[in-house]
Structures are given as structure tokens and as C-alpha cells.
Amino acid sequence: MSFLSPSSASECAGWRSSVMFHSQSFFLKGTTPNLPGILVDGKVQDQNRYKPICQLFKYKKKTEVKNIYRFATLYDTTNRIPVFSAYTFTGPPTDRRPNQRWMIEPQLEDKHYTRDMMVAGRRLRVEHQATNADYKVKIKGMHLDRGHLFPCSYADDDTMRSTFTLTNAVPQERGFNRGRWSKIECKVREYLVKNCKEAEDQIKAYVVTGAVPSNNKLNKRVNIPDLLWTAYCCKNKLGQWVAGAYWGKNVKGETVNSNTLGELEKELTNFYKDFKVFPYYCPRKAIQSVEQDETGRNRERVLEGGAGQKRSGKGSRERSMKMARRTGDELKECDEEDGCDCDCDEKL
């Protein structure tokens, strides 16, 4: 079984079966993450529990109607949260956060229902996914937001609204969501804008964001994840593959720093054996970045290990300080004046 099949077999794929992604795939080279027991070589293992979704959103703007696939999600209907959402970053939005109500996926309740996400009506009985009613339930000592996996602040103007589907959200601790997680989302977005450039200086990066479930539930239905993670891979200005990642516990005050892709995959082997996010050519052991000096010439830096680790070579201390400022050690200094006012999550 692949993603819930769209009408055209070429529209949304990467998951092996009858559905194959077209050239504008949400997965790098059409390769999905590898999560043994859940998703292996693009094939869903437990097809009754895990549902791949090609996120289809119809948006009407004046006289124009756009009904296209926006991103991809693997959804856990038992825990009622996404395993991950995969998306292509092509630059931040220019519009402000939309006034969009949270939606659901009718296709999860009945395969014959529409594939378009929609605001749930009273007549639709929702059993296999989270609802707004779940998020209205209060838990003593906890304050939860609907936390995007695919951030609306990473979407283009037309796609922003499509991120407001509850199949793209998890119960996220408010202090964590609005604090360190939001700030590092902004810092990484800034990095992608500056460094992930293709032909004609076009921004393009592949990003996957996921959640690791816990034993706690909201409203006795919706799993409150233990950990959230994000990984990205792209080509830099020199045509070289670069990659990075970050993760953090879903608790208030959790520290979140940028790390290597290899470190993330190692961390997640505690939950998924032989976990892989991207194909082999995305570097696991180095964080690479391209910067420009005062003359505008590109300088290539290769930093072994993740943020906060010791680096060798002349000037390593200075580079480490710059890296810390850029990747998390000083995220508490990030505020709206630093351009980090990019939180699009709806507040409860």
C-alpha cells in the first residue's frame, strides 16, 4: 500500500505500489524515510494502522481555483497523530498567517469519501483521526498547542492553508512549541533560504518532520508525542549535498540544537531500528554551509559533528562560536527583531 491513491497514478508517490510520484515529488529522488515495522522501501507495513496521505487542498482565490497536492504525510490511525510529514521548501511565504480553520481528512474515515481536506461537519463521524474536540480537553499541569509538523511558515502563500489539517499536527507542549522549537524552525528556515539554491538561484530543500509517540494521551484518544524531529537535505551553492537535523523532547524548556543527519538517525534508532530519513548521498557526518565573505565570494565550511562539539583546525573556536549563534546555543536571544516571528501554530 502506498499513499492514499489520487485519481492519477502519477500525482503523488514515492511509496511503492500502484502510485508513483511525479517529478515534483515531496521526497528526495522519490525515496521515502525508512522506519522498520512501519515503512520499508516505500511500502507501508501495517496497512490497517498506517495511512499514507497525499495532502490535497482546493483553494479558491478570487476567480482562480487550485486543487493540487501540497505535501505528504504518513498517518498513524491508532495514535491519531502523523508519523511524519514530508515537504519541499521553496522559500518562505510573503503573506501573513492565514485565518484558516483546522481541517480533517474524510478519506481516513471512508476510502470512498473525498480526498480533499475539509472542515469537519456534524454529520461526519470521526474515529480514525484527531478532531478539534480532542484539543479542547484540558489536562492538569499541561498546556498543549496544535503543533504543525509541516510549518505553515515554511509553505508558499497558496500552500499555507493546507498545513492546517489535523493530520499534520500533534499535541505539542505550549512552552516547547512557542519557545525553542519555534525559534530553531526560524533559524533553520533562514539557513535554507541562504544556502539551498539550485539553478537560477531557486530555493529548494527537502524536509521531513516527525513525531515519536509516548504512552500519554489527550482525551484518551490522541497520543501526546515524546519527541519531535526534523531533517533537511539540499544542494548548496557549490552543487554539493548538505544536510542537517534537530530534535527535542516535547516538554517545556527543552534545549534544541542543530545536529548532523547521522546523529538524528542514531538518536531515533532508540525507537526505530535502522532508521533512515534520506538517501545515502545526504551527508551523515558533517554539517556543510556556504557563506559569503565581505567581497561576496563563497566560502565552503565543513564542520565535523553537531553544534557544540569540538572542531579541529585553525580558527576552530571562532567558527564554533559562529556555529553556536547560528544553530541553537543562543536561540534564547532570537525574537521578532531577529526575524524569528514565524510561528504559525494556532494557539488554544
Tab-separated table of N, CA, C and O in Angstrom, residues 144-238:
chain	number	residue	atom	x	y	z
A	144	LEU	N	-1.308	22.453	25.952
A	144	LEU	CA	-0.974	21.889	24.649
A	144	LEU	C	-1.456	22.758	23.501
A	144	LEU	O	-2.549	23.305	23.536
A	145	ASP	N	-0.620	22.866	22.474
A	145	ASP	CA	-0.963	23.526	21.220
A	145	ASP	C	-1.176	22.459	20.150
A	145	ASP	O	-0.695	21.329	20.270
A	146	ARG	N	-1.861	22.845	19.106
A	146	ARG	CA	-1.847	22.045	17.890
A	146	ARG	C	-0.538	22.394	17.176
A	146	ARG	O	-0.403	23.472	16.604
A	147	GLY	N	0.407	21.515	17.226
A	147	GLY	CA	1.732	21.802	16.675
A	147	GLY	C	1.895	21.266	15.267
A	147	GLY	O	1.786	20.058	15.038
A	148	HIS	N	2.146	22.161	14.311
A	148	HIS	CA	2.393	21.737	12.927
A	148	HIS	C	3.640	20.856	12.831
A	148	HIS	O	4.642	21.127	13.497
A	149	LEU	N	3.595	19.848	11.965
A	149	LEU	CA	4.828	19.195	11.547
A	149	LEU	C	5.383	19.935	10.338
A	149	LEU	O	6.515	20.387	10.352
A	150	PHE	N	4.594	20.036	9.276
A	150	PHE	CA	4.961	20.921	8.163
A	150	PHE	C	4.531	22.320	8.574
A	150	PHE	O	3.357	22.649	8.596
A	151	PRO	N	5.483	23.188	8.967
A	151	PRO	CA	5.119	24.512	9.466
A	151	PRO	C	4.503	25.373	8.364
A	151	PRO	O	4.979	25.371	7.234
A	152	CYS	N	3.467	26.110	8.692
A	152	CYS	CA	2.898	26.998	7.677
A	152	CYS	C	3.892	28.084	7.307
A	152	CYS	O	3.839	28.639	6.209
A	153	SER	N	4.842	28.359	8.192
A	153	SER	CA	5.860	29.364	7.895
A	153	SER	C	6.903	28.864	6.905
A	153	SER	O	7.762	29.622	6.466
A	154	TYR	N	6.840	27.579	6.540
A	154	TYR	CA	7.735	27.020	5.533
A	154	TYR	C	7.029	26.879	4.181
A	154	TYR	O	7.637	26.464	3.204
A	155	ALA	N	5.735	27.177	4.132
A	155	ALA	CA	4.940	26.946	2.930
A	155	ALA	C	4.825	28.226	2.109
A	155	ALA	O	4.883	29.339	2.655
A	156	ASP	N	4.612	28.066	0.799
A	156	ASP	CA	4.345	29.247	-0.009
A	156	ASP	C	2.931	29.747	0.285
A	156	ASP	O	2.162	29.114	1.012
A	157	ASP	N	2.577	30.873	-0.275
A	157	ASP	CA	1.325	31.535	0.099
A	157	ASP	C	0.094	30.653	-0.116
A	157	ASP	O	-0.794	30.597	0.728
A	158	ASP	N	0.026	29.951	-1.242
A	158	ASP	CA	-1.136	29.117	-1.529
A	158	ASP	C	-1.172	27.861	-0.676
A	158	ASP	O	-2.239	27.325	-0.388
A	159	THR	N	-0.013	27.383	-0.267
A	159	THR	CA	0.074	26.117	0.473
A	159	THR	C	-0.118	26.309	1.976
A	159	THR	O	-0.442	25.359	2.681
A	160	MET	N	0.070	27.526	2.478
A	160	MET	CA	-0.034	27.758	3.923
A	160	MET	C	-1.318	27.202	4.515
A	160	MET	O	-1.310	26.568	5.566
A	161	ARG	N	-2.438	27.448	3.859
A	161	ARG	CA	-3.725	26.994	4.388
A	161	ARG	C	-3.794	25.473	4.495
A	161	ARG	O	-4.422	24.937	5.403
A	162	SER	N	-3.140	24.783	3.583
A	162	SER	CA	-3.212	23.321	3.583
A	162	SER	C	-2.504	22.696	4.773
A	162	SER	O	-2.753	21.533	5.102
A	163	THR	N	-1.606	23.437	5.420
A	163	THR	CA	-0.902	22.882	6.584
A	163	THR	C	-1.810	22.780	7.806
A	163	THR	O	-1.454	22.130	8.779
A	164	PHE	N	-2.982	23.415	7.733
A	164	PHE	CA	-3.903	23.404	8.868
A	164	PHE	C	-4.862	22.215	8.785
A	164	PHE	O	-6.081	22.352	8.855
A	165	THR	N	-4.288	21.043	8.618
A	165	THR	CA	-5.043	19.803	8.739
A	165	THR	C	-4.539	19.088	9.981
A	165	THR	O	-3.321	19.048	10.223
A	166	LEU	N	-5.448	18.525	10.750
A	166	LEU	CA	-5.049	17.867	11.998
A	166	LEU	C	-4.231	16.606	11.746
A	166	LEU	O	-3.631	16.072	12.684
A	167	THR	N	-4.191	16.139	10.495
A	167	THR	CA	-3.300	15.035	10.171
A	167	THR	C	-1.856	15.520	10.032
A	167	THR	O	-0.937	14.706	9.870
A	168	ASN	N	-1.645	16.822	10.128
A	168	ASN	CA	-0.313	17.424	10.086
A	168	ASN	C	0.048	18.049	11.427
A	168	ASN	O	0.964	18.853	11.519
A	169	ALA	N	-0.681	17.693	12.476
A	169	ALA	CA	-0.481	18.323	13.786
A	169	ALA	C	-0.395	17.272	14.887
A	169	ALA	O	-0.967	16.186	14.781
A	170	VAL	N	0.314	17.628	15.952
A	170	VAL	CA	0.414	16.778	17.145
A	170	VAL	C	0.205	17.650	18.380
A	170	VAL	O	0.443	18.872	18.337
A	171	PRO	N	-0.238	17.059	19.489
A	171	PRO	CA	-0.314	17.824	20.745
A	171	PRO	C	1.106	18.185	21.193
A	171	PRO	O	1.893	17.308	21.531
A	172	GLN	N	1.416	19.459	21.161
A	172	GLN	CA	2.770	19.916	21.480
A	172	GLN	C	2.728	20.814	22.708
A	172	GLN	O	1.918	21.728	22.791
A	173	GLU	N	3.601	20.532	23.654
A	173	GLU	CA	3.655	21.314	24.876
A	173	GLU	C	3.873	22.785	24.521
A	173	GLU	O	4.750	23.119	23.732
A	174	ARG	N	3.029	23.643	25.068
A	174	ARG	CA	2.990	25.034	24.642
A	174	ARG	C	4.323	25.751	24.800
A	174	ARG	O	4.774	26.468	23.898
A	175	GLY	N	4.977	25.560	25.934
A	175	GLY	CA	6.252	26.229	26.149
A	175	GLY	C	7.312	25.780	25.170
A	175	GLY	O	8.135	26.577	24.700
A	176	PHE	N	7.301	24.504	24.831
A	176	PHE	CA	8.249	23.956	23.857
A	176	PHE	C	7.919	24.449	22.454
A	176	PHE	O	8.791	24.883	21.702
A	177	ASN	N	6.636	24.399	22.101
A	177	ASN	CA	6.193	24.795	20.769
A	177	ASN	C	6.482	26.272	20.501
A	177	ASN	O	6.999	26.629	19.441
A	178	ARG	N	6.148	27.117	21.439
A	178	ARG	CA	6.306	28.565	21.240
A	178	ARG	C	7.704	29.058	21.593
A	178	ARG	O	8.048	30.201	21.310
A	179	GLY	N	8.494	28.175	22.218
A	179	GLY	CA	9.833	28.559	22.644
A	179	GLY	C	10.915	28.065	21.714
A	179	GLY	O	11.030	28.501	20.572
A	180	ARG	N	11.708	27.094	22.214
A	180	ARG	CA	12.888	26.653	21.481
A	180	ARG	C	12.559	26.031	20.119
A	180	ARG	O	13.301	26.215	19.155
A	181	TRP	N	11.457	25.274	20.041
A	181	TRP	CA	11.130	24.629	18.770
A	181	TRP	C	10.822	25.674	17.692
A	181	TRP	O	11.300	25.584	16.565
A	182	SER	N	10.032	26.669	18.054
A	182	SER	CA	9.695	27.723	17.108
A	182	SER	C	10.935	28.488	16.668
A	182	SER	O	11.102	28.813	15.484
A	183	LYS	N	11.806	28.761	17.605
A	183	LYS	CA	12.986	29.561	17.296
A	183	LYS	C	13.955	28.830	16.384
A	183	LYS	O	14.525	29.416	15.466
A	184	ILE	N	14.143	27.531	16.621
A	184	ILE	CA	15.073	26.825	15.746
A	184	ILE	C	14.447	26.581	14.378
A	184	ILE	O	15.141	26.532	13.361
A	185	GLU	N	13.114	26.463	14.301
A	185	GLU	CA	12.449	26.421	12.995
A	185	GLU	C	12.813	27.659	12.189
A	185	GLU	O	13.092	27.575	10.986
A	186	CYS	N	12.803	28.791	12.842
A	186	CYS	CA	13.124	30.051	12.167
A	186	CYS	C	14.580	30.098	11.727
A	186	CYS	O	14.890	30.539	10.613
A	187	LYS	N	15.477	29.645	12.596
A	187	LYS	CA	16.896	29.669	12.271
A	187	LYS	C	17.211	28.730	11.114
A	187	LYS	O	17.998	29.070	10.228
A	188	VAL	N	16.598	27.555	11.119
A	188	VAL	CA	16.838	26.610	10.032
A	188	VAL	C	16.237	27.137	8.727
A	188	VAL	O	16.836	27.010	7.660
A	189	ARG	N	15.063	27.752	8.822
A	189	ARG	CA	14.460	28.345	7.635
A	189	ARG	C	15.392	29.391	7.030
A	189	ARG	O	15.569	29.468	5.810
A	190	GLU	N	15.993	30.193	7.862
A	190	GLU	CA	16.941	31.206	7.396
A	190	GLU	C	18.127	30.549	6.691
A	190	GLU	O	18.584	31.022	5.642
A	191	TYR	N	18.603	29.443	7.246
A	191	TYR	CA	19.720	28.721	6.637
A	191	TYR	C	19.330	28.172	5.261
A	191	TYR	O	20.091	28.284	4.286
A	192	LEU	N	18.140	27.580	5.162
A	192	LEU	CA	17.690	27.007	3.895
A	192	LEU	C	17.560	28.087	2.821
A	192	LEU	O	17.918	27.867	1.663
A	193	VAL	N	17.045	29.240	3.206
A	193	VAL	CA	16.884	30.338	2.252
A	193	VAL	C	18.237	30.786	1.710
A	193	VAL	O	18.395	31.049	0.508
A	194	LYS	N	19.231	30.840	2.561
A	194	LYS	CA	20.546	31.358	2.161
A	194	LYS	C	21.385	30.339	1.399
A	194	LYS	O	22.194	30.708	0.541
A	195	ASN	N	21.209	29.062	1.723
A	195	ASN	CA	22.164	28.067	1.237
A	195	ASN	C	21.620	27.020	0.279
A	195	ASN	O	22.400	26.401	-0.447
A	196	CYS	N	20.325	26.771	0.278
A	196	CYS	CA	19.776	25.710	-0.583
A	196	CYS	C	19.317	26.317	-1.901
A	196	CYS	O	18.141	26.653	-2.080
A	197	LYS	N	20.247	26.463	-2.820
A	197	LYS	CA	19.973	27.132	-4.087
A	197	LYS	C	20.267	26.192	-5.259
A	197	LYS	O	21.310	25.539	-5.308
A	198	GLU	N	19.341	26.156	-6.208
A	198	GLU	CA	19.538	25.365	-7.419
A	198	GLU	C	19.793	26.296	-8.596
A	198	GLU	O	20.234	27.426	-8.424
A	199	ALA	N	19.487	25.842	-9.788
A	199	ALA	CA	19.715	26.654	-10.985
A	199	ALA	C	18.941	27.966	-10.897
A	199	ALA	O	17.833	28.014	-10.371
A	200	GLU	N	19.564	29.006	-11.402
A	200	GLU	CA	18.966	30.343	-11.415
A	200	GLU	C	18.615	30.824	-10.007
A	200	GLU	O	17.665	31.571	-9.797
A	201	ASP	N	19.389	30.359	-9.042
A	201	ASP	CA	19.263	30.811	-7.655
A	201	ASP	C	17.901	30.472	-7.039
A	201	ASP	O	17.418	31.172	-6.153
A	202	GLN	N	17.276	29.396	-7.484
A	202	GLN	CA	15.986	28.977	-6.951
A	202	GLN	C	16.173	28.185	-5.660
A	202	GLN	O	16.979	27.256	-5.597
A	203	ILE	N	15.420	28.555	-4.625
A	203	ILE	CA	15.495	27.871	-3.342
A	203	ILE	C	14.787	26.519	-3.436
A	203	ILE	O	13.666	26.425	-3.913
A	204	LYS	N	15.461	25.463	-2.959
A	204	LYS	CA	14.819	24.156	-2.919
A	204	LYS	C	15.506	23.255	-1.899
A	204	LYS	O	16.715	23.049	-1.960
A	205	ALA	N	14.730	22.746	-0.973
A	205	ALA	CA	15.240	21.808	0.025
A	205	ALA	C	14.160	20.789	0.337
A	205	ALA	O	12.970	21.104	0.327
A	206	TYR	N	14.590	19.574	0.633
A	206	TYR	CA	13.655	18.529	1.041
A	206	TYR	C	13.688	18.432	2.561
A	206	TYR	O	14.767	18.339	3.162
A	207	VAL	N	12.514	18.461	3.167
A	207	VAL	CA	12.417	18.479	4.624
A	207	VAL	C	11.425	17.416	5.079
A	207	VAL	O	10.372	17.225	4.453
A	208	VAL	N	11.763	16.724	6.160
A	208	VAL	CA	10.859	15.750	6.776
A	208	VAL	C	10.801	16.048	8.265
A	208	VAL	O	11.838	16.198	8.920
A	209	THR	N	9.589	16.153	8.806
A	209	THR	CA	9.394	16.399	10.234
A	209	THR	C	8.510	15.303	10.804
A	209	THR	O	7.473	14.972	10.224
A	210	GLY	N	8.918	14.740	11.939
A	210	GLY	CA	8.169	13.626	12.513
A	210	GLY	C	8.009	13.728	14.013
A	210	GLY	O	8.550	14.621	14.667
A	211	ALA	N	7.240	12.791	14.563
A	211	ALA	CA	6.970	12.741	15.993
A	211	ALA	C	7.055	11.302	16.482
A	211	ALA	O	6.584	10.381	15.807
A	212	VAL	N	7.677	11.119	17.633
A	212	VAL	CA	7.791	9.796	18.260
A	212	VAL	C	6.748	9.692	19.362
A	212	VAL	O	6.738	10.499	20.294
A	213	PRO	N	5.832	8.737	19.287
A	213	PRO	CA	4.746	8.653	20.269
A	213	PRO	C	5.221	8.264	21.663
A	213	PRO	O	6.306	7.706	21.840
A	214	SER	N	4.380	8.571	22.644
A	214	SER	CA	4.645	8.217	24.041
A	214	SER	C	3.504	7.316	24.536
A	214	SER	O	2.729	6.781	23.742
A	215	ASN	N	3.390	7.182	25.854
A	215	ASN	CA	2.290	6.414	26.442
A	215	ASN	C	1.180	7.323	26.952
A	215	ASN	O	0.217	6.837	27.562
A	216	ASN	N	1.298	8.616	26.715
A	216	ASN	CA	0.310	9.578	27.204
A	216	ASN	C	-0.663	9.970	26.101
A	216	ASN	O	-0.282	10.052	24.929
A	217	LYS	N	-1.907	10.228	26.500
A	217	LYS	CA	-2.924	10.573	25.517
A	217	LYS	C	-3.727	11.800	25.928
A	217	LYS	O	-3.894	12.091	27.107
A	218	LEU	N	-4.196	12.487	24.929
A	218	LEU	CA	-5.097	13.621	25.086
A	218	LEU	C	-6.508	13.126	24.817
A	218	LEU	O	-6.773	12.525	23.763
A	219	ASN	N	-7.402	13.371	25.742
A	219	ASN	CA	-8.803	12.954	25.604
A	219	ASN	C	-8.935	11.439	25.402
A	219	ASN	O	-9.867	10.971	24.744
A	220	LYS	N	-7.984	10.691	25.929
A	220	LYS	CA	-7.973	9.230	25.834
A	220	LYS	C	-7.973	8.740	24.383
A	220	LYS	O	-8.289	7.582	24.118
A	221	ARG	N	-7.606	9.610	23.461
A	221	ARG	CA	-7.628	9.256	22.041
A	221	ARG	C	-6.334	9.597	21.315
A	221	ARG	O	-5.818	8.785	20.556
A	222	VAL	N	-5.831	10.803	21.534
A	222	VAL	CA	-4.747	11.344	20.719
A	222	VAL	C	-3.424	11.266	21.475
A	222	VAL	O	-3.290	11.822	22.570
A	223	ASN	N	-2.461	10.587	20.886
A	223	ASN	CA	-1.158	10.420	21.529
A	223	ASN	C	-0.433	11.756	21.663
A	223	ASN	O	-0.430	12.580	20.734
A	224	ILE	N	0.161	11.978	22.821
A	224	ILE	CA	0.996	13.166	23.053
A	224	ILE	C	2.440	12.739	22.839
A	224	ILE	O	2.999	12.000	23.645
A	225	PRO	N	3.075	13.118	21.736
A	225	PRO	CA	4.396	12.575	21.405
A	225	PRO	C	5.458	12.902	22.437
A	225	PRO	O	5.405	13.926	23.123
A	226	ASP	N	6.418	11.999	22.514
A	226	ASP	CA	7.532	12.159	23.443
A	226	ASP	C	8.614	13.057	22.864
A	226	ASP	O	9.281	13.791	23.586
A	227	LEU	N	8.782	13.002	21.540
A	227	LEU	CA	9.888	13.699	20.898
A	227	LEU	C	9.476	14.143	19.497
A	227	LEU	O	8.733	13.444	18.803
A	228	LEU	N	9.959	15.310	19.068
A	228	LEU	CA	9.762	15.798	17.709
A	228	LEU	C	11.112	15.952	17.028
A	228	LEU	O	12.114	16.278	17.682
A	229	TRP	N	11.145	15.727	15.719
A	229	TRP	CA	12.402	15.796	14.986
A	229	TRP	C	12.182	16.366	13.583
A	229	TRP	O	11.086	16.281	13.033
A	230	THR	N	13.233	16.946	13.040
A	230	THR	CA	13.214	17.463	11.674
A	230	THR	C	14.568	17.215	11.022
A	230	THR	O	15.611	17.332	11.677
A	231	ALA	N	14.544	16.861	9.736
A	231	ALA	CA	15.779	16.713	8.962
A	231	ALA	C	15.593	17.368	7.605
A	231	ALA	O	14.482	17.421	7.074
A	232	TYR	N	16.686	17.888	7.051
A	232	TYR	CA	16.624	18.510	5.730
A	232	TYR	C	17.842	18.106	4.912
A	232	TYR	O	18.895	17.751	5.448
A	233	CYS	N	17.692	18.142	3.588
A	233	CYS	CA	18.788	17.848	2.677
A	233	CYS	C	18.585	18.656	1.406
A	233	CYS	O	17.453	18.781	0.915
A	234	CYS	N	19.667	19.214	0.888
A	234	CYS	CA	19.574	20.018	-0.328
A	234	CYS	C	20.964	20.149	-0.940
A	234	CYS	O	21.954	19.703	-0.357
A	235	LYS	N	21.022	20.767	-2.102
A	235	LYS	CA	22.298	21.117	-2.694
A	235	LYS	C	22.608	22.569	-2.393
A	235	LYS	O	21.728	23.426	-2.479
A	236	ASN	N	23.860	22.834	-2.035
A	236	ASN	CA	24.242	24.207	-1.731
A	236	ASN	C	24.674	24.947	-2.994
A	236	ASN	O	24.552	24.432	-4.113
A	237	LYS	N	25.178	26.139	-2.817
A	237	LYS	CA	25.531	26.984	-3.955
A	237	LYS	C	26.671	26.422	-4.789
A	237	LYS	O	26.860	26.830	-5.934
A	238	LEU	N	27.421	25.484	-4.204
A	238	LEU	CA	28.524	24.862	-4.928
A	238	LEU	C	28.101	23.555	-5.578
A	238	LEU	O	28.933	22.833	-6.132
